[in-house]
Amino acid sequence: MTAYDELMAYERVTQALGSVAGRTGWDQETMMPEGAADLRSEEMAALEEVLHARRTNPRTGELLETAEAPDDASSANLRHIRRSFERTTKIPADLATAIARHTSKGQGIWAAARADNDFKSFAPVLEEMIRLKREEAACLAAGGDLYDALLDDYEPGIKGRELQAIFDRMRPRLVALREKVLGADAPAGLDQEFDEAGQLAVSTLLAQTFGYDMSIGRIDKAVHPFSSGSGTDVRITTRTSPRDPFNCFYSTIHEVGHACYEQGINRDYELTPLGSGVSMGVHESQSRIYENQLGRSRAFTGWLYGKMRDQFGDFGVADEDSFYGIVNRVGSGYIRTEADEVHYNLHVMLRFDLERQLIAEQLEVADLEEAWNARFEADFGVAVDKPANGVLQDVHWSFGLFGYFPTYSLGNVYAGCLYQSLREAVPALDDQLSKGDTSHATAWLRENLQQFGGLREPRDTIRHACGFEPTEGPLLDYLDQKFGALYGV
């Protein structure tokens, strides 16, 4: 057995154990009894202890010194394993275990605090999480920027200053578009209740319409929708709201985008470092292009309008054009996951700025809620009414996912580039979507991006798919054109 073969055999077991940990986390958010939280935190800590030991095994370092890659995929595997080994060996085992234990416990406390609108009950948990993540970042940063060290877990190779530059270029055009659109007449929203069973039936139809393979997937409910798994076990969750079925439908399409990326990766890569999405920014490009450029298009919403009438009967919307306007209605809502395309990135920028300040010790947790509320009112012109609509709305910080939020907007940027290339490659796209046929669009994404998994670096993955260097320009042009036409501004 060559050094490379030995290394990959060991890696397959590590990947499989990581999948078990992921499935355990999925269970915690969907089916686990509430009273099992303390036991689950110990189970997650035990799994992390085993995984950390495997990922820091000195034998891996020895094999990396002599392993030779027979092809490009093997070279990419070695690149990923080396990067993971070098990062993980810098983190003490007791710290990795402590973070896993605190993360598991923190999620339940966050959920209860959110339900009770009680930020103070979550604040001590968040303070400890930030302390642990700063300690982890210090191990990784080698004297450099702590936030950059955390960001590298989700979008390898990018720096906070680069993201700041992108956001600084985006913000003026987003704010200008927002002001123009909010100065125009907006369509009225839906005004009736939609039963949960009906929402879930349409949700399942949408998942299948976008190519989600239910034979190796499933849809469950969760407080915060998410996708979990890779290869032949990829699960998604959604949520329902009696008076807002779009919350369910577009959460589902969004998570299906993530899931189809994982299901679309070359099966030869399963249980290897190439067998999952290469970064969260690239992952988000798939969820956002499915949800927005495809799912909220005039062509596709016309088809969805008919399916909603089939399920719910007359729900008070006169025609397809009116329905398209309602689906894309612009307003200063509180919730990021429910935000329209004009406001969404402003939600992300708020979180990006605040979490950088938290990690840099420029903002204390005790002052976080006030800082959030002040920034939100300044950006959106609306005062936050309760913590569940403000600082407690997202699960990410309870999981210690600092550095994750900016990848949402980076994914939007990537999606704008992909959509520009997709429209050129599939000139009949609108006609297809008007019939509920997403197969040509999703096949293009699978062929040009999804199948490659982690083969290339994140930015190279987008460049290869699009044929040009990714920038924020295509996204901003798309938004100006779509909402300018929709609102007549």
Short mmCIF file of C-alpha atoms in Angstrom, two decimals:
data_model
loop_
_atom_site.label_atom_id
_atom_site.label_comp_id
_atom_site.label_asym_id
_atom_site.label_seq_id
_atom_site.Cartn_x
_atom_site.Cartn_y
_atom_site.Cartn_z
CA MET A 1 0.00 0.00 0.00
CA THR A 2 1.38 3.40 -0.97
CA ALA A 3 1.55 6.30 1.48
CA TYR A 4 -1.28 7.96 -0.42
CA ASP A 5 -3.48 4.84 -0.24
CA GLU A 6 -2.83 4.45 3.50
CA LEU A 7 -3.63 8.10 4.06
CA MET A 8 -6.90 7.89 2.12
CA ALA A 9 -7.99 4.68 3.90
CA TYR A 10 -7.50 6.45 7.23
CA GLU A 11 -9.27 9.57 5.92
CA ARG A 12 -12.34 7.59 4.85
CA VAL A 13 -12.89 6.42 8.43
CA THR A 14 -12.44 9.98 9.72
CA GLN A 15 -14.91 11.27 7.14
CA ALA A 16 -17.41 8.56 8.12
CA LEU A 17 -17.14 9.50 11.79
CA GLY A 18 -17.63 13.14 10.83
CA SER A 19 -20.82 12.12 9.04
CA VAL A 20 -22.02 10.40 12.21
CA ALA A 21 -21.38 13.60 14.17
CA GLY A 22 -23.29 15.57 11.56
CA ARG A 23 -26.24 13.20 11.73
CA THR A 24 -26.23 13.49 15.51
CA GLY A 25 -26.41 17.27 15.15
CA TRP A 26 -29.30 16.91 12.68
CA ASP A 27 -31.17 14.77 15.21
CA GLN A 28 -30.61 17.37 17.92
CA GLU A 29 -32.36 20.03 15.87
CA THR A 30 -35.22 17.91 14.57
CA MET A 31 -36.17 14.94 16.74
CA MET A 32 -34.17 14.83 19.99
CA PRO A 33 -36.25 15.07 23.18
CA GLU A 34 -35.72 18.41 24.90
CA GLY A 35 -34.58 16.71 28.10
CA ALA A 36 -31.71 14.96 26.32
CA ALA A 37 -29.70 18.16 25.81
CA ASP A 38 -27.11 17.54 28.55
CA LEU A 39 -26.51 13.95 27.45
CA ARG A 40 -26.23 15.03 23.82
CA SER A 41 -23.61 17.64 24.70
CA GLU A 42 -21.48 14.89 26.26
CA GLU A 43 -22.01 12.65 23.22
CA MET A 44 -20.97 15.43 20.86
CA ALA A 45 -17.94 16.19 23.01
CA ALA A 46 -16.94 12.51 22.93
CA LEU A 47 -17.27 12.38 19.14
CA GLU A 48 -15.21 15.55 18.79
CA GLU A 49 -12.53 14.10 21.05
CA VAL A 50 -12.24 11.04 18.80
CA LEU A 51 -12.28 13.12 15.63
CA HIS A 52 -9.70 15.56 16.95
CA ALA A 53 -7.40 12.67 17.86
CA ARG A 54 -7.71 11.22 14.37
CA ARG A 55 -7.21 14.56 12.67
CA THR A 56 -4.04 15.25 14.68
CA ASN A 57 -2.58 11.75 14.46
CA PRO A 58 1.20 12.16 13.90
CA ARG A 59 1.04 9.34 11.36
CA THR A 60 -0.97 11.66 9.09
CA GLY A 61 1.92 14.11 9.13
CA GLU A 62 4.37 11.37 8.29
CA LEU A 63 2.27 10.13 5.39
CA LEU A 64 1.80 13.66 4.04
CA GLU A 65 5.58 13.99 3.78
CA THR A 66 5.90 11.01 1.44
CA ALA A 67 2.49 10.66 -0.25
CA GLU A 68 2.49 11.21 -4.02
CA ALA A 69 -0.63 12.12 -5.93
CA PRO A 70 -1.29 10.10 -9.11
CA ASP A 71 -3.80 12.63 -10.54
CA ASP A 72 -5.46 16.03 -10.02
CA ALA A 73 -8.15 14.69 -7.69
CA SER A 74 -5.51 13.04 -5.52
CA SER A 75 -3.54 16.30 -5.41
CA ALA A 76 -6.66 18.10 -4.25
CA ASN A 77 -7.25 15.45 -1.57
CA LEU A 78 -3.73 15.96 -0.27
CA ARG A 79 -4.22 19.72 -0.25
CA HIS A 80 -7.35 19.42 1.87
CA ILE A 81 -5.88 16.85 4.26
CA ARG A 82 -2.72 18.90 4.73
CA ARG A 83 -4.67 22.06 5.41
CA SER A 84 -6.95 20.31 7.91
CA PHE A 85 -4.00 18.60 9.64
CA GLU A 86 -2.02 21.81 9.96
CA ARG A 87 -5.01 23.72 11.34
CA THR A 88 -6.24 21.01 13.68
CA THR A 89 -2.85 20.24 15.21
CA LYS A 90 -2.67 23.85 16.36
CA ILE A 91 -5.80 23.41 18.52
CA PRO A 92 -5.39 21.56 21.83
CA ALA A 93 -7.66 18.55 22.23
CA ASP A 94 -9.19 19.86 25.45
CA LEU A 95 -10.14 23.13 23.70
CA ALA A 96 -11.75 21.31 20.76
CA THR A 97 -13.72 19.13 23.18
CA ALA A 98 -14.79 22.14 25.27
CA ILE A 99 -16.04 23.95 22.17
CA ALA A 100 -18.03 20.89 21.05
CA ARG A 101 -19.59 20.48 24.49
CA HIS A 102 -20.46 24.16 24.83
CA THR A 103 -21.82 24.33 21.29
CA SER A 104 -24.21 21.45 21.86
CA LYS A 105 -25.44 22.91 25.14
CA GLY A 106 -25.61 26.46 23.78
CA GLN A 107 -28.01 25.61 20.95
CA GLY A 108 -30.73 24.52 23.38
CA ILE A 109 -30.26 27.59 25.57
CA TRP A 110 -30.44 29.83 22.51
CA ALA A 111 -33.70 28.18 21.37
CA ALA A 112 -35.27 28.70 24.80
CA ALA A 113 -34.04 32.30 25.02
CA ARG A 114 -35.42 33.02 21.56
CA ALA A 115 -38.80 31.57 22.50
CA ASP A 116 -38.86 33.67 25.68
CA ASN A 117 -37.41 36.82 24.07
CA ASP A 118 -34.79 36.84 26.81
CA PHE A 119 -31.33 37.80 25.58
CA LYS A 120 -29.96 37.99 29.11
CA SER A 121 -30.45 34.25 29.60
CA PHE A 122 -28.33 33.58 26.51
CA ALA A 123 -25.68 36.25 27.10
CA PRO A 124 -23.48 34.20 29.49
CA VAL A 125 -23.46 31.30 27.01
CA LEU A 126 -22.48 33.66 24.20
CA GLU A 127 -19.73 35.25 26.30
CA GLU A 128 -18.20 31.84 26.97
CA MET A 129 -18.54 30.86 23.30
CA ILE A 130 -16.71 34.00 22.21
CA ARG A 131 -13.98 33.35 24.75
CA LEU A 132 -13.51 29.82 23.43
CA LYS A 133 -13.54 30.93 19.79
CA ARG A 134 -11.03 33.69 20.47
CA GLU A 135 -8.80 31.12 22.13
CA GLU A 136 -9.18 28.85 19.10
CA ALA A 137 -8.47 31.74 16.72
CA ALA A 138 -5.33 32.68 18.65
CA CYS A 139 -4.05 29.13 18.15
CA LEU A 140 -4.62 29.42 14.40
CA ALA A 141 -3.72 33.02 13.67
CA ALA A 142 0.00 32.90 14.55
CA GLY A 143 -0.17 36.51 15.65
CA GLY A 144 -2.40 37.57 12.76
CA ASP A 145 -6.00 38.70 12.68
CA LEU A 146 -8.23 36.50 14.85
CA TYR A 147 -11.33 36.96 12.72
CA ASP A 148 -9.44 35.98 9.55
CA ALA A 149 -8.42 32.74 11.27
CA LEU A 150 -12.07 31.90 11.96
CA LEU A 151 -13.22 33.01 8.51
CA ASP A 152 -10.80 30.57 6.92
CA ASP A 153 -12.88 27.67 8.22
CA TYR A 154 -15.77 28.68 5.96
CA GLU A 155 -14.16 30.44 2.99
CA PRO A 156 -10.50 29.40 2.70
CA GLY A 157 -8.18 32.03 1.34
CA ILE A 158 -10.31 35.14 1.80
CA LYS A 159 -9.66 37.86 4.38
CA GLY A 160 -11.97 40.14 6.32
CA ARG A 161 -10.51 43.21 4.63
CA GLU A 162 -11.36 41.76 1.19
CA LEU A 163 -14.94 41.14 2.26
CA GLN A 164 -15.11 44.63 3.73
CA ALA A 165 -14.00 46.07 0.39
CA ILE A 166 -16.68 44.07 -1.47
CA PHE A 167 -19.36 45.16 1.00
CA ASP A 168 -18.22 48.79 0.84
CA ARG A 169 -18.71 48.70 -2.93
CA MET A 170 -22.10 46.98 -2.64
CA ARG A 171 -23.65 49.07 0.12
CA PRO A 172 -24.14 52.38 -1.79
CA ARG A 173 -25.96 50.70 -4.70
CA LEU A 174 -28.07 48.57 -2.37
CA VAL A 175 -29.05 51.56 -0.25
CA ALA A 176 -29.85 53.63 -3.35
CA LEU A 177 -32.02 50.82 -4.78
CA ARG A 178 -33.71 50.34 -1.42
CA GLU A 179 -34.63 54.02 -1.17
CA LYS A 180 -36.04 54.10 -4.70
CA VAL A 181 -38.09 50.94 -4.26
CA LEU A 182 -39.48 51.88 -0.85
CA GLY A 183 -40.56 55.21 -2.35
CA ALA A 184 -42.81 53.37 -4.81
CA ASP A 185 -46.11 51.60 -4.22
CA ALA A 186 -45.69 48.06 -2.89
CA PRO A 187 -48.13 45.22 -3.55
CA ALA A 188 -50.28 44.05 -0.67
CA GLY A 189 -49.25 40.81 1.00
CA LEU A 190 -51.22 37.62 1.43
CA ASP A 191 -54.17 37.92 3.80
CA GLN A 192 -55.31 34.49 4.93
CA GLU A 193 -54.06 31.40 6.71
CA PHE A 194 -52.53 28.45 4.89
CA ASP A 195 -52.71 25.07 6.61
CA GLU A 196 -49.46 23.38 7.52
CA ALA A 197 -50.19 20.14 5.68
CA GLY A 198 -50.80 22.06 2.47
CA GLN A 199 -47.60 24.07 2.88
CA LEU A 200 -45.57 20.92 3.40
CA ALA A 201 -47.19 19.27 0.37
CA VAL A 202 -46.20 22.20 -1.87
CA SER A 203 -42.79 22.27 -0.19
CA THR A 204 -42.19 18.64 -1.12
CA LEU A 205 -43.33 19.31 -4.69
CA LEU A 206 -40.88 22.22 -4.94
CA ALA A 207 -38.02 20.10 -3.61
CA GLN A 208 -38.65 17.45 -6.24
CA THR A 209 -39.15 20.07 -8.96
CA PHE A 210 -35.65 21.40 -8.30
CA GLY A 211 -34.16 17.92 -8.49
CA TYR A 212 -33.82 16.92 -4.82
CA ASP A 213 -33.56 13.14 -4.72
CA MET A 214 -35.91 12.02 -1.93
CA SER A 215 -34.61 8.45 -2.10
CA ILE A 216 -31.40 9.71 -0.47
CA GLY A 217 -32.93 12.67 1.36
CA ARG A 218 -35.78 13.77 3.58
CA ILE A 219 -37.55 16.95 4.71
CA ASP A 220 -38.21 17.69 8.37
CA LYS A 221 -39.15 20.76 10.41
CA ALA A 222 -36.73 22.84 12.47
CA VAL A 223 -36.68 26.25 14.14
CA HIS A 224 -33.98 27.39 11.72
CA PRO A 225 -33.97 25.64 8.30
CA PHE A 226 -30.73 23.90 7.36
CA SER A 227 -29.22 21.21 5.16
CA SER A 228 -27.09 18.37 6.51
CA GLY A 229 -25.05 15.54 5.03
CA SER A 230 -23.41 14.68 1.75
CA GLY A 231 -23.35 11.94 -0.88
CA THR A 232 -26.17 9.46 -0.45
CA ASP A 233 -27.63 10.90 2.78
CA VAL A 234 -28.47 14.59 2.44
CA ARG A 235 -31.28 15.93 4.63
CA ILE A 236 -33.02 19.28 4.73
CA THR A 237 -35.39 21.04 7.09
CA THR A 238 -37.95 23.77 6.61
CA ARG A 239 -40.46 25.65 8.75
CA THR A 240 -44.05 26.79 8.38
CA SER A 241 -45.90 29.98 9.25
CA PRO A 242 -49.73 30.05 9.04
CA ARG A 243 -49.92 33.42 7.28
CA ASP A 244 -46.68 33.26 5.31
CA PRO A 245 -46.37 30.15 3.14
CA PHE A 246 -43.45 31.71 1.26
CA ASN A 247 -41.39 31.28 4.42
CA CYS A 248 -41.83 27.54 3.99
CA PHE A 249 -41.56 27.41 0.20
CA TYR A 250 -38.45 29.52 -0.23
CA SER A 251 -36.71 28.09 2.83
CA THR A 252 -37.24 24.72 1.18
CA ILE A 253 -35.91 25.83 -2.22
CA HIS A 254 -32.93 27.46 -0.51
CA GLU A 255 -32.00 24.30 1.39
CA VAL A 256 -32.62 22.19 -1.71
CA GLY A 257 -29.94 24.28 -3.43
CA HIS A 258 -27.49 23.25 -0.72
CA ALA A 259 -28.67 19.66 -0.82
CA CYS A 260 -28.51 19.32 -4.61
CA TYR A 261 -24.92 20.55 -4.51
CA GLU A 262 -24.07 17.70 -2.12
CA GLN A 263 -26.12 15.15 -4.04
CA GLY A 264 -24.57 16.28 -7.33
CA ILE A 265 -20.94 15.72 -6.35
CA ASN A 266 -19.12 12.94 -8.17
CA ARG A 267 -19.84 9.76 -6.18
CA ASP A 268 -16.21 8.69 -6.58
CA TYR A 269 -15.41 11.46 -4.09
CA GLU A 270 -17.69 10.14 -1.32
CA LEU A 271 -15.97 9.92 2.09
CA THR A 272 -13.01 11.93 0.81
CA PRO A 273 -12.25 15.64 1.32
CA LEU A 274 -13.59 16.28 -2.19
CA GLY A 275 -16.97 14.75 -1.34
CA SER A 276 -18.61 17.89 0.03
CA GLY A 277 -19.01 21.51 -1.01
CA VAL A 278 -15.71 23.38 -1.22
CA SER A 279 -16.74 26.39 0.88
CA MET A 280 -19.75 28.06 2.41
CA GLY A 281 -19.61 30.89 -0.11
CA VAL A 282 -19.78 28.46 -3.02
CA HIS A 283 -22.43 26.46 -1.16
CA GLU A 284 -24.50 29.59 -0.68
CA SER A 285 -24.21 30.40 -4.37
CA GLN A 286 -26.21 27.25 -5.06
CA SER A 287 -28.91 27.88 -2.46
CA ARG A 288 -29.33 31.51 -3.53
CA ILE A 289 -29.47 30.91 -7.27
CA TYR A 290 -32.06 28.17 -6.72
CA GLU A 291 -34.09 30.35 -4.35
CA ASN A 292 -33.85 33.75 -6.04
CA GLN A 293 -32.72 33.90 -9.66
CA LEU A 294 -34.66 30.73 -10.48
CA GLY A 295 -37.32 30.36 -7.78
CA ARG A 296 -38.40 34.02 -7.60
CA SER A 297 -38.25 34.66 -11.34
CA ARG A 298 -41.34 35.86 -13.19
CA ALA A 299 -41.34 32.65 -15.20
CA PHE A 300 -41.19 30.25 -12.26
CA THR A 301 -43.58 32.17 -9.99
CA GLY A 302 -46.18 31.90 -12.74
CA TRP A 303 -45.96 28.12 -12.47
CA LEU A 304 -45.94 28.25 -8.65
CA TYR A 305 -49.08 30.41 -8.67
CA GLY A 306 -50.95 27.61 -10.42
CA LYS A 307 -49.69 24.99 -7.99
CA MET A 308 -50.74 27.11 -5.01
CA ARG A 309 -54.24 27.48 -6.47
CA ASP A 310 -54.36 23.71 -6.94
CA GLN A 311 -53.46 23.21 -3.27
CA PHE A 312 -55.26 26.09 -1.54
CA GLY A 313 -57.94 27.19 -4.00
CA ASP A 314 -58.56 30.92 -4.44
CA PHE A 315 -56.20 32.61 -2.00
CA GLY A 316 -57.01 36.20 -2.94
CA VAL A 317 -54.41 36.89 -5.65
CA ALA A 318 -55.92 37.79 -8.99
CA ASP A 319 -53.24 36.73 -11.47
CA GLU A 320 -49.65 35.65 -12.08
CA ASP A 321 -48.29 39.19 -12.35
CA SER A 322 -49.76 40.14 -8.99
CA PHE A 323 -48.38 36.95 -7.50
CA TYR A 324 -44.89 37.74 -8.85
CA GLY A 325 -45.07 41.14 -7.18
CA ILE A 326 -46.08 39.63 -3.85
CA VAL A 327 -43.33 37.00 -3.94
CA ASN A 328 -40.77 39.76 -4.57
CA ARG A 329 -42.33 42.37 -2.28
CA VAL A 330 -39.69 44.68 -0.78
CA GLY A 331 -40.01 45.75 2.85
CA SER A 332 -37.88 46.44 5.91
CA GLY A 333 -38.58 43.18 7.71
CA TYR A 334 -36.73 41.99 10.78
CA ILE A 335 -35.78 38.46 9.74
CA ARG A 336 -32.75 37.77 7.54
CA THR A 337 -34.02 34.44 6.22
CA GLU A 338 -37.28 36.09 5.13
CA ALA A 339 -35.66 39.20 3.68
CA ASP A 340 -36.21 40.28 0.09
CA GLU A 341 -33.26 40.36 -2.28
CA VAL A 342 -32.78 44.12 -1.91
CA HIS A 343 -32.42 44.01 1.88
CA TYR A 344 -30.81 40.61 2.40
CA ASN A 345 -27.20 41.65 2.08
CA LEU A 346 -27.72 44.59 4.44
CA HIS A 347 -28.77 42.01 7.07
CA VAL A 348 -25.53 40.13 6.49
CA MET A 349 -23.36 43.24 6.63
CA LEU A 350 -24.84 44.11 10.03
CA ARG A 351 -23.86 40.71 11.42
CA PHE A 352 -20.43 40.80 9.78
CA ASP A 353 -19.57 44.13 11.38
CA LEU A 354 -20.86 43.15 14.84
CA GLU A 355 -19.16 39.78 15.03
CA ARG A 356 -15.83 41.23 13.91
CA GLN A 357 -16.13 43.72 16.73
CA LEU A 358 -16.97 40.94 19.22
CA ILE A 359 -13.95 38.86 18.23
CA ALA A 360 -11.70 41.96 18.28
CA GLU A 361 -12.98 42.85 21.78
CA GLN A 362 -14.29 46.14 20.46
CA LEU A 363 -17.82 45.21 21.55
CA GLU A 364 -18.93 43.46 24.74
CA VAL A 365 -21.78 40.94 24.82
CA ALA A 366 -23.49 43.11 27.43
CA ASP A 367 -23.74 45.87 24.80
CA LEU A 368 -24.55 43.63 21.83
CA GLU A 369 -28.35 43.89 21.90
CA GLU A 370 -28.23 47.69 22.06
CA ALA A 371 -25.64 47.80 19.27
CA TRP A 372 -27.74 45.47 17.12
CA ASN A 373 -30.90 47.50 17.61
CA ALA A 374 -29.20 50.81 16.86
CA ARG A 375 -27.56 49.49 13.70
CA PHE A 376 -30.77 47.84 12.52
CA GLU A 377 -32.81 51.02 12.89
CA ALA A 378 -30.13 53.01 11.09
CA ASP A 379 -29.98 50.54 8.17
CA PHE A 380 -33.65 49.59 7.90
CA GLY A 381 -35.52 52.54 9.36
CA VAL A 382 -37.44 50.31 11.77
CA ALA A 383 -36.98 49.78 15.52
CA VAL A 384 -36.50 46.17 16.65
CA ASP A 385 -39.56 45.15 18.64
CA LYS A 386 -38.22 42.06 20.45
CA PRO A 387 -35.00 40.01 20.70
CA ALA A 388 -36.43 37.13 18.64
CA ASN A 389 -36.67 39.58 15.76
CA GLY A 390 -33.22 40.98 16.50
CA VAL A 391 -30.13 39.67 18.18
CA LEU A 392 -31.63 36.24 18.95
CA GLN A 393 -33.05 35.43 15.52
CA ASP A 394 -30.07 33.45 14.16
CA VAL A 395 -28.72 30.18 15.56
CA HIS A 396 -25.17 30.69 14.28
CA TRP A 397 -23.48 32.30 17.28
CA SER A 398 -24.85 29.63 19.63
CA PHE A 399 -22.94 27.13 17.44
CA GLY A 400 -19.79 29.25 17.50
CA LEU A 401 -20.02 29.94 13.77
CA PHE A 402 -18.09 33.20 13.77
CA GLY A 403 -16.93 33.99 10.23
CA TYR A 404 -19.90 32.19 8.66
CA PHE A 405 -22.28 35.13 8.07
CA PRO A 406 -20.28 36.98 5.37
CA THR A 407 -20.28 33.87 3.20
CA TYR A 408 -24.02 34.41 2.68
CA SER A 409 -23.38 37.65 0.80
CA LEU A 410 -20.34 36.20 -0.93
CA GLY A 411 -22.65 33.41 -2.10
CA ASN A 412 -25.02 36.03 -3.51
CA VAL A 413 -22.12 37.60 -5.39
CA TYR A 414 -21.15 34.21 -6.80
CA ALA A 415 -24.79 33.45 -7.68
CA GLY A 416 -24.99 36.67 -9.68
CA CYS A 417 -22.00 35.59 -11.74
CA LEU A 418 -23.34 32.08 -12.25
CA TYR A 419 -26.74 33.37 -13.33
CA GLN A 420 -25.19 35.60 -15.97
CA SER A 421 -23.37 32.62 -17.46
CA LEU A 422 -26.37 30.32 -17.06
CA ARG A 423 -28.64 32.63 -19.05
CA GLU A 424 -26.11 32.71 -21.88
CA ALA A 425 -25.83 28.92 -21.86
CA VAL A 426 -29.60 28.23 -21.61
CA PRO A 427 -31.35 30.84 -23.80
CA ALA A 428 -34.76 29.15 -23.37
CA LEU A 429 -34.54 29.33 -19.58
CA ASP A 430 -37.63 31.47 -19.01
CA ASP A 431 -39.83 29.29 -21.18
CA GLN A 432 -38.64 26.20 -19.31
CA LEU A 433 -39.17 27.72 -15.87
CA SER A 434 -42.68 28.85 -16.81
CA LYS A 435 -43.53 25.15 -17.16
CA GLY A 436 -41.94 24.22 -13.85
CA ASP A 437 -38.97 22.69 -15.69
CA THR A 438 -35.75 23.47 -13.83
CA SER A 439 -33.86 20.52 -15.26
CA HIS A 440 -31.80 22.46 -17.82
CA ALA A 441 -30.72 25.05 -15.26
CA THR A 442 -29.88 22.54 -12.56
CA ALA A 443 -28.08 20.29 -15.07
CA TRP A 444 -25.88 23.25 -16.10
CA LEU A 445 -25.03 23.93 -12.45
CA ARG A 446 -24.32 20.26 -11.81
CA GLU A 447 -22.11 19.93 -14.89
CA ASN A 448 -20.17 23.17 -14.39
CA LEU A 449 -19.90 23.37 -10.62
CA GLN A 450 -21.60 20.83 -8.37
CA GLN A 451 -20.00 17.62 -9.61
CA PHE A 452 -16.49 18.85 -8.76
CA GLY A 453 -17.07 19.18 -5.00
CA GLY A 454 -13.82 20.25 -3.39
CA LEU A 455 -11.61 19.67 -6.43
CA ARG A 456 -10.72 23.36 -6.84
CA GLU A 457 -10.25 26.28 -4.49
CA PRO A 458 -13.47 28.28 -3.88
CA ARG A 459 -12.78 31.23 -6.16
CA ASP A 460 -11.38 28.92 -8.86
CA THR A 461 -14.58 26.87 -8.63
CA ILE A 462 -16.67 29.91 -9.55
CA ARG A 463 -14.18 31.10 -12.17
CA HIS A 464 -14.22 27.68 -13.85
CA ALA A 465 -18.03 27.59 -13.93
CA CYS A 466 -18.54 31.18 -15.12
CA GLY A 467 -15.53 31.65 -17.36
CA PHE A 468 -14.63 34.97 -15.76
CA GLU A 469 -13.30 36.44 -12.52
CA PRO A 470 -16.17 36.75 -10.01
CA THR A 471 -17.17 40.27 -8.95
CA GLU A 472 -20.20 41.88 -7.32
CA GLY A 473 -21.18 43.63 -10.59
CA PRO A 474 -23.48 40.96 -12.08
CA LEU A 475 -25.44 40.65 -8.81
CA LEU A 476 -25.97 44.40 -8.47
CA ASP A 477 -26.94 44.72 -12.14
CA TYR A 478 -29.45 41.88 -11.75
CA LEU A 479 -31.01 43.52 -8.68
CA ASP A 480 -31.23 46.95 -10.31
CA GLN A 481 -32.83 45.51 -13.45
CA LYS A 482 -35.28 43.20 -11.68
CA PHE A 483 -36.54 45.57 -9.01
CA GLY A 484 -36.30 48.66 -11.18
CA ALA A 485 -38.71 47.00 -13.62
CA LEU A 486 -40.92 45.54 -10.91
CA TYR A 487 -41.34 48.88 -9.09
CA GLY A 488 -41.04 51.19 -12.06
CA VAL A 489 -38.03 53.07 -10.67
#
